[in-house]
Amino acid sequence: MISINDTIFFIAFPSLVISFLLILIRIIKGPTLADRVIGLDSMGYIAIGFIICYSIYFNSPVLLDIVTVLALISFLGTAAFAYYIDKGKKDD
Amino acid sequence: MNIFFEALLLLWRDNMKSLILSTTIKILLPMMLLFSFFLLMRGHNLPGGGFTGGLVASAGFALYAIALGIKSTRQIMRIKPDTLLYSGLLITGFSGLMAVFSGKPFMTGLWLANEIPGFQKIGTPVLFDVGVYLVVLGMVTKIIFSLMEED
């Protein structure tokens, strides 16, 4: 019988690390600025997943409030980036 | 698929307002304000407090300004950022002076004897947190508005 802690340790954490590395490759290679912005945005969501898994694994629900704040703020960052990319295109 | 995105971008550039973003933020802003109030009210027992709550609230107003423009953001805020800032400073100073008036050192925490249902203990540190919340909210919204109005 597999417990939830084993599931997190052997499935959730490794898949998060692998997707983190893939996004890192996209941010380094990314041909345009928009690719890098989307990469940073998804990196924020992977950080959210990491914190959720950590708080379940070590049984500390206090960290879940940080997740709420991070989810709200990373959305703001992406929206602001999109606003300024669009503005820069308009000026050309 | 690419043509579709190009058309969306053109549509956005014509009226400078994204329908998805403005619809989302109208639902998201009350939730952010509620969460910031929650962070403010439990700040003296658990993680949170005036600074974090003020930052979350001002992030909500910043998103509203990006989605719907600064004019409508000023309309829904109703109070000027300057007024928020100075009244927050006044409340913070007053919460420190309350201990002086009752014959104790400056900024000693005074607590009510009875707990108010719904909240935890209420005292001068809560008042201090409210002041910090107002200062952070006023300062960050003032910075964001003046940066966005610059161009």
Short mmCIF file of C-alpha atoms in Angstrom, two decimals:
data_model
loop_
_atom_site.label_atom_id
_atom_site.label_comp_id
_atom_site.label_asym_id
_atom_site.label_seq_id
_atom_site.Cartn_x
_atom_site.Cartn_y
_atom_site.Cartn_z
CA MET A 1 0.00 0.00 0.00
CA ILE A 2 1.45 3.35 -1.05
CA SER A 3 0.92 6.21 1.37
CA ILE A 4 0.39 9.81 0.29
CA ASN A 5 3.86 10.77 1.53
CA ASP A 6 5.44 8.12 -0.74
CA THR A 7 3.40 9.39 -3.67
CA ILE A 8 4.61 12.93 -3.07
CA PHE A 9 8.22 11.89 -2.54
CA PHE A 10 8.54 9.49 -5.52
CA ILE A 11 6.14 11.00 -8.08
CA ALA A 12 5.24 14.65 -7.37
CA PHE A 13 8.68 16.00 -6.42
CA PRO A 14 10.60 14.34 -9.32
CA SER A 15 8.03 15.45 -11.90
CA LEU A 16 8.15 19.00 -10.54
CA VAL A 17 11.95 18.99 -10.76
CA ILE A 18 11.89 17.66 -14.33
CA SER A 19 9.38 20.30 -15.48
CA PHE A 20 11.42 22.96 -13.67
CA LEU A 21 14.51 21.95 -15.68
CA LEU A 22 12.54 21.93 -18.95
CA ILE A 23 11.24 25.44 -18.25
CA LEU A 24 14.79 26.55 -17.39
CA ILE A 25 15.93 25.36 -20.85
CA ARG A 26 13.07 27.33 -22.42
CA ILE A 27 13.99 30.49 -20.49
CA ILE A 28 17.66 30.25 -21.52
CA LYS A 29 16.97 29.38 -25.17
CA GLY A 30 13.70 31.31 -25.64
CA PRO A 31 13.83 33.11 -29.00
CA THR A 32 11.55 35.99 -27.99
CA LEU A 33 10.80 37.88 -24.81
CA ALA A 34 7.27 36.50 -24.65
CA ASP A 35 8.61 32.94 -24.38
CA ARG A 36 10.74 33.92 -21.41
CA VAL A 37 7.82 35.69 -19.72
CA ILE A 38 5.63 32.61 -20.06
CA GLY A 39 8.52 30.50 -18.76
CA LEU A 40 8.85 32.70 -15.66
CA ASP A 41 5.10 32.54 -15.11
CA SER A 42 5.05 28.74 -15.21
CA MET A 43 8.11 28.69 -12.94
CA GLY A 44 6.00 30.59 -10.40
CA TYR A 45 3.29 27.95 -10.65
CA ILE A 46 5.87 25.19 -10.16
CA ALA A 47 7.04 27.00 -7.03
CA ILE A 48 3.41 26.95 -5.86
CA GLY A 49 3.27 23.19 -6.48
CA PHE A 50 6.53 22.73 -4.58
CA ILE A 51 5.23 24.61 -1.55
CA ILE A 52 1.97 22.61 -1.55
CA CYS A 53 3.84 19.29 -1.73
CA TYR A 54 6.26 20.42 0.98
CA SER A 55 3.45 21.49 3.31
CA ILE A 56 1.69 18.12 2.87
CA TYR A 57 4.92 16.13 3.26
CA PHE A 58 6.06 17.92 6.42
CA ASN A 59 2.51 18.48 7.71
CA SER A 60 2.70 22.29 8.08
CA PRO A 61 -0.52 23.95 6.86
CA VAL A 62 0.80 27.44 7.69
CA LEU A 63 2.61 27.51 4.34
CA LEU A 64 -0.65 27.27 2.38
CA ASP A 65 -1.33 31.01 2.89
CA ILE A 66 1.95 31.76 1.12
CA VAL A 67 0.59 29.73 -1.80
CA THR A 68 -2.50 31.92 -1.99
CA VAL A 69 -0.45 35.13 -2.01
CA LEU A 70 2.01 33.74 -4.58
CA ALA A 71 -0.79 32.63 -6.92
CA LEU A 72 -2.33 36.12 -6.84
CA ILE A 73 0.98 37.97 -7.27
CA SER A 74 2.46 35.85 -10.10
CA PHE A 75 -0.69 36.52 -12.12
CA LEU A 76 -0.09 40.24 -11.62
CA GLY A 77 3.50 39.93 -12.84
CA THR A 78 2.46 38.22 -16.07
CA ALA A 79 -0.28 40.77 -16.74
CA ALA A 80 2.15 43.65 -16.20
CA PHE A 81 4.72 42.04 -18.52
CA ALA A 82 2.07 41.62 -21.23
CA TYR A 83 1.01 45.25 -20.81
CA TYR A 84 4.53 46.56 -21.28
CA ILE A 85 5.41 44.19 -24.17
CA ASP A 86 2.30 45.46 -25.96
CA LYS A 87 3.23 49.07 -25.19
CA GLY A 88 6.76 48.56 -26.52
CA LYS A 89 5.40 47.11 -29.76
CA LYS A 90 3.10 50.10 -30.17
CA ASP A 91 5.95 52.60 -29.87
CA ASP A 92 7.92 51.06 -32.76
CA MET B 1 -4.03 29.19 -34.81
CA ASN B 2 -1.41 31.91 -35.23
CA ILE B 3 -3.79 34.04 -37.25
CA PHE B 4 -6.29 33.78 -34.42
CA PHE B 5 -3.78 35.14 -31.92
CA GLU B 6 -2.79 37.94 -34.28
CA ALA B 7 -6.44 38.96 -34.60
CA LEU B 8 -6.85 38.90 -30.81
CA LEU B 9 -3.76 41.08 -30.42
CA LEU B 10 -5.05 43.55 -32.99
CA LEU B 11 -8.41 43.69 -31.22
CA TRP B 12 -6.63 44.38 -27.94
CA ARG B 13 -4.46 47.08 -29.44
CA ASP B 14 -7.47 48.88 -30.86
CA ASN B 15 -9.30 49.44 -27.60
CA MET B 16 -6.45 48.69 -25.14
CA LYS B 17 -8.72 46.57 -22.95
CA SER B 18 -8.59 42.81 -22.71
CA LEU B 19 -12.08 41.42 -22.10
CA ILE B 20 -10.75 38.32 -20.31
CA LEU B 21 -8.50 40.29 -17.98
CA SER B 22 -11.11 42.93 -17.11
CA THR B 23 -13.76 40.28 -16.40
CA THR B 24 -11.34 38.27 -14.27
CA ILE B 25 -10.16 41.22 -12.22
CA LYS B 26 -13.71 42.29 -11.39
CA ILE B 27 -14.15 38.92 -9.64
CA LEU B 28 -10.58 38.76 -8.33
CA LEU B 29 -10.38 42.21 -6.70
CA PRO B 30 -13.00 41.57 -3.96
CA MET B 31 -11.36 38.23 -3.20
CA MET B 32 -7.95 39.88 -2.90
CA LEU B 33 -9.33 42.60 -0.62
CA LEU B 34 -11.05 39.97 1.56
CA PHE B 35 -7.83 37.95 1.78
CA SER B 36 -5.84 41.05 2.68
CA PHE B 37 -8.32 41.81 5.48
CA PHE B 38 -7.96 38.20 6.68
CA LEU B 39 -4.17 38.55 6.70
CA LEU B 40 -4.43 41.85 8.59
CA MET B 41 -6.79 40.52 11.26
CA ARG B 42 -4.78 37.46 12.24
CA GLY B 43 -1.35 39.05 11.85
CA HIS B 44 -0.57 39.23 15.57
CA ASN B 45 -1.02 35.46 16.12
CA LEU B 46 0.05 33.75 12.89
CA PRO B 47 1.98 34.66 9.70
CA GLY B 48 0.51 37.75 8.06
CA GLY B 49 0.11 41.28 9.32
CA GLY B 50 -0.36 44.79 8.09
CA PHE B 51 2.50 44.87 5.60
CA THR B 52 1.54 41.68 3.75
CA GLY B 53 -2.15 42.57 3.77
CA GLY B 54 -1.43 46.02 2.35
CA LEU B 55 0.75 44.52 -0.38
CA VAL B 56 -1.98 42.06 -1.42
CA ALA B 57 -4.62 44.81 -1.52
CA SER B 58 -2.38 47.12 -3.55
CA ALA B 59 -1.57 44.26 -5.95
CA GLY B 60 -5.31 43.95 -6.55
CA PHE B 61 -5.61 47.67 -7.30
CA ALA B 62 -2.55 47.50 -9.58
CA LEU B 63 -4.16 44.68 -11.59
CA TYR B 64 -7.34 46.73 -11.83
CA ALA B 65 -5.31 49.68 -13.11
CA ILE B 66 -3.61 47.51 -15.75
CA ALA B 67 -6.91 46.02 -16.90
CA LEU B 68 -9.26 49.01 -16.82
CA GLY B 69 -7.10 52.13 -16.68
CA ILE B 70 -6.11 54.48 -13.89
CA LYS B 71 -9.18 56.72 -14.02
CA SER B 72 -11.61 53.96 -13.12
CA THR B 73 -9.23 52.69 -10.43
CA ARG B 74 -9.22 56.12 -8.81
CA GLN B 75 -13.01 56.09 -9.01
CA ILE B 76 -13.43 52.78 -7.20
CA MET B 77 -10.80 53.64 -4.58
CA ARG B 78 -12.69 56.87 -3.73
CA ILE B 79 -10.00 57.95 -1.22
CA LYS B 80 -6.78 59.51 -2.48
CA PRO B 81 -3.59 57.46 -1.85
CA ASP B 82 -2.11 60.48 -0.02
CA THR B 83 -5.01 60.53 2.45
CA LEU B 84 -4.59 56.80 3.10
CA LEU B 85 -0.84 57.24 3.69
CA TYR B 86 -1.10 60.14 6.15
CA SER B 87 -4.05 58.72 8.08
CA GLY B 88 -2.15 55.43 8.40
CA LEU B 89 0.87 57.24 9.84
CA LEU B 90 -1.41 59.10 12.27
CA ILE B 91 -3.07 55.85 13.44
CA THR B 92 0.33 54.18 13.90
CA GLY B 93 1.64 57.06 15.99
CA PHE B 94 -1.56 57.21 18.03
CA SER B 95 -1.35 53.48 18.84
CA GLY B 96 2.09 54.08 20.32
CA LEU B 97 0.98 57.15 22.26
CA MET B 98 -1.98 55.35 23.89
CA ALA B 99 0.43 53.56 26.23
CA VAL B 100 2.06 56.90 27.17
CA PHE B 101 -1.33 58.34 28.16
CA SER B 102 -1.92 55.45 30.57
CA GLY B 103 1.48 55.88 32.23
CA LYS B 104 3.54 53.15 30.54
CA PRO B 105 6.58 53.33 28.20
CA PHE B 106 6.00 54.31 24.56
CA MET B 107 4.52 51.53 22.37
CA THR B 108 3.69 49.14 25.21
CA GLY B 109 0.96 46.74 24.06
CA LEU B 110 -2.39 47.28 25.79
CA TRP B 111 -5.00 44.53 25.38
CA LEU B 112 -8.71 44.40 26.07
CA ALA B 113 -9.57 41.96 28.87
CA ASN B 114 -12.39 40.22 27.00
CA GLU B 115 -12.09 38.53 23.62
CA ILE B 116 -14.40 39.81 20.90
CA PRO B 117 -16.13 36.88 19.15
CA GLY B 118 -14.97 36.40 15.58
CA PHE B 119 -11.61 38.03 16.19
CA GLN B 120 -8.89 37.10 18.62
CA LYS B 121 -7.66 39.53 21.24
CA ILE B 122 -7.95 43.20 20.37
CA GLY B 123 -5.38 45.73 21.52
CA THR B 124 -3.06 48.50 20.41
CA PRO B 125 -0.88 46.17 18.24
CA VAL B 126 -3.97 45.60 16.07
CA LEU B 127 -4.31 49.37 15.69
CA PHE B 128 -0.61 49.56 14.78
CA ASP B 129 -1.16 46.87 12.13
CA VAL B 130 -4.12 48.78 10.66
CA GLY B 131 -1.90 51.85 10.41
CA VAL B 132 0.86 49.91 8.65
CA TYR B 133 -1.75 48.43 6.28
CA LEU B 134 -2.99 51.91 5.32
CA VAL B 135 0.56 53.26 4.87
CA VAL B 136 1.60 50.37 2.60
CA LEU B 137 -1.62 50.51 0.58
CA GLY B 138 -1.35 54.29 0.08
CA MET B 139 2.35 54.25 -0.76
CA VAL B 140 2.28 51.37 -3.26
CA THR B 141 -0.83 52.63 -5.08
CA LYS B 142 0.68 56.14 -5.23
CA ILE B 143 3.90 54.76 -6.76
CA ILE B 144 2.00 52.61 -9.28
CA PHE B 145 -0.38 55.38 -10.33
CA SER B 146 2.38 57.94 -10.82
CA LEU B 147 4.49 55.42 -12.78
CA MET B 148 1.60 54.52 -15.06
CA GLU B 149 0.52 58.12 -15.59
CA GLU B 150 4.04 59.12 -16.62
CA ASP B 151 3.58 58.01 -20.22
#
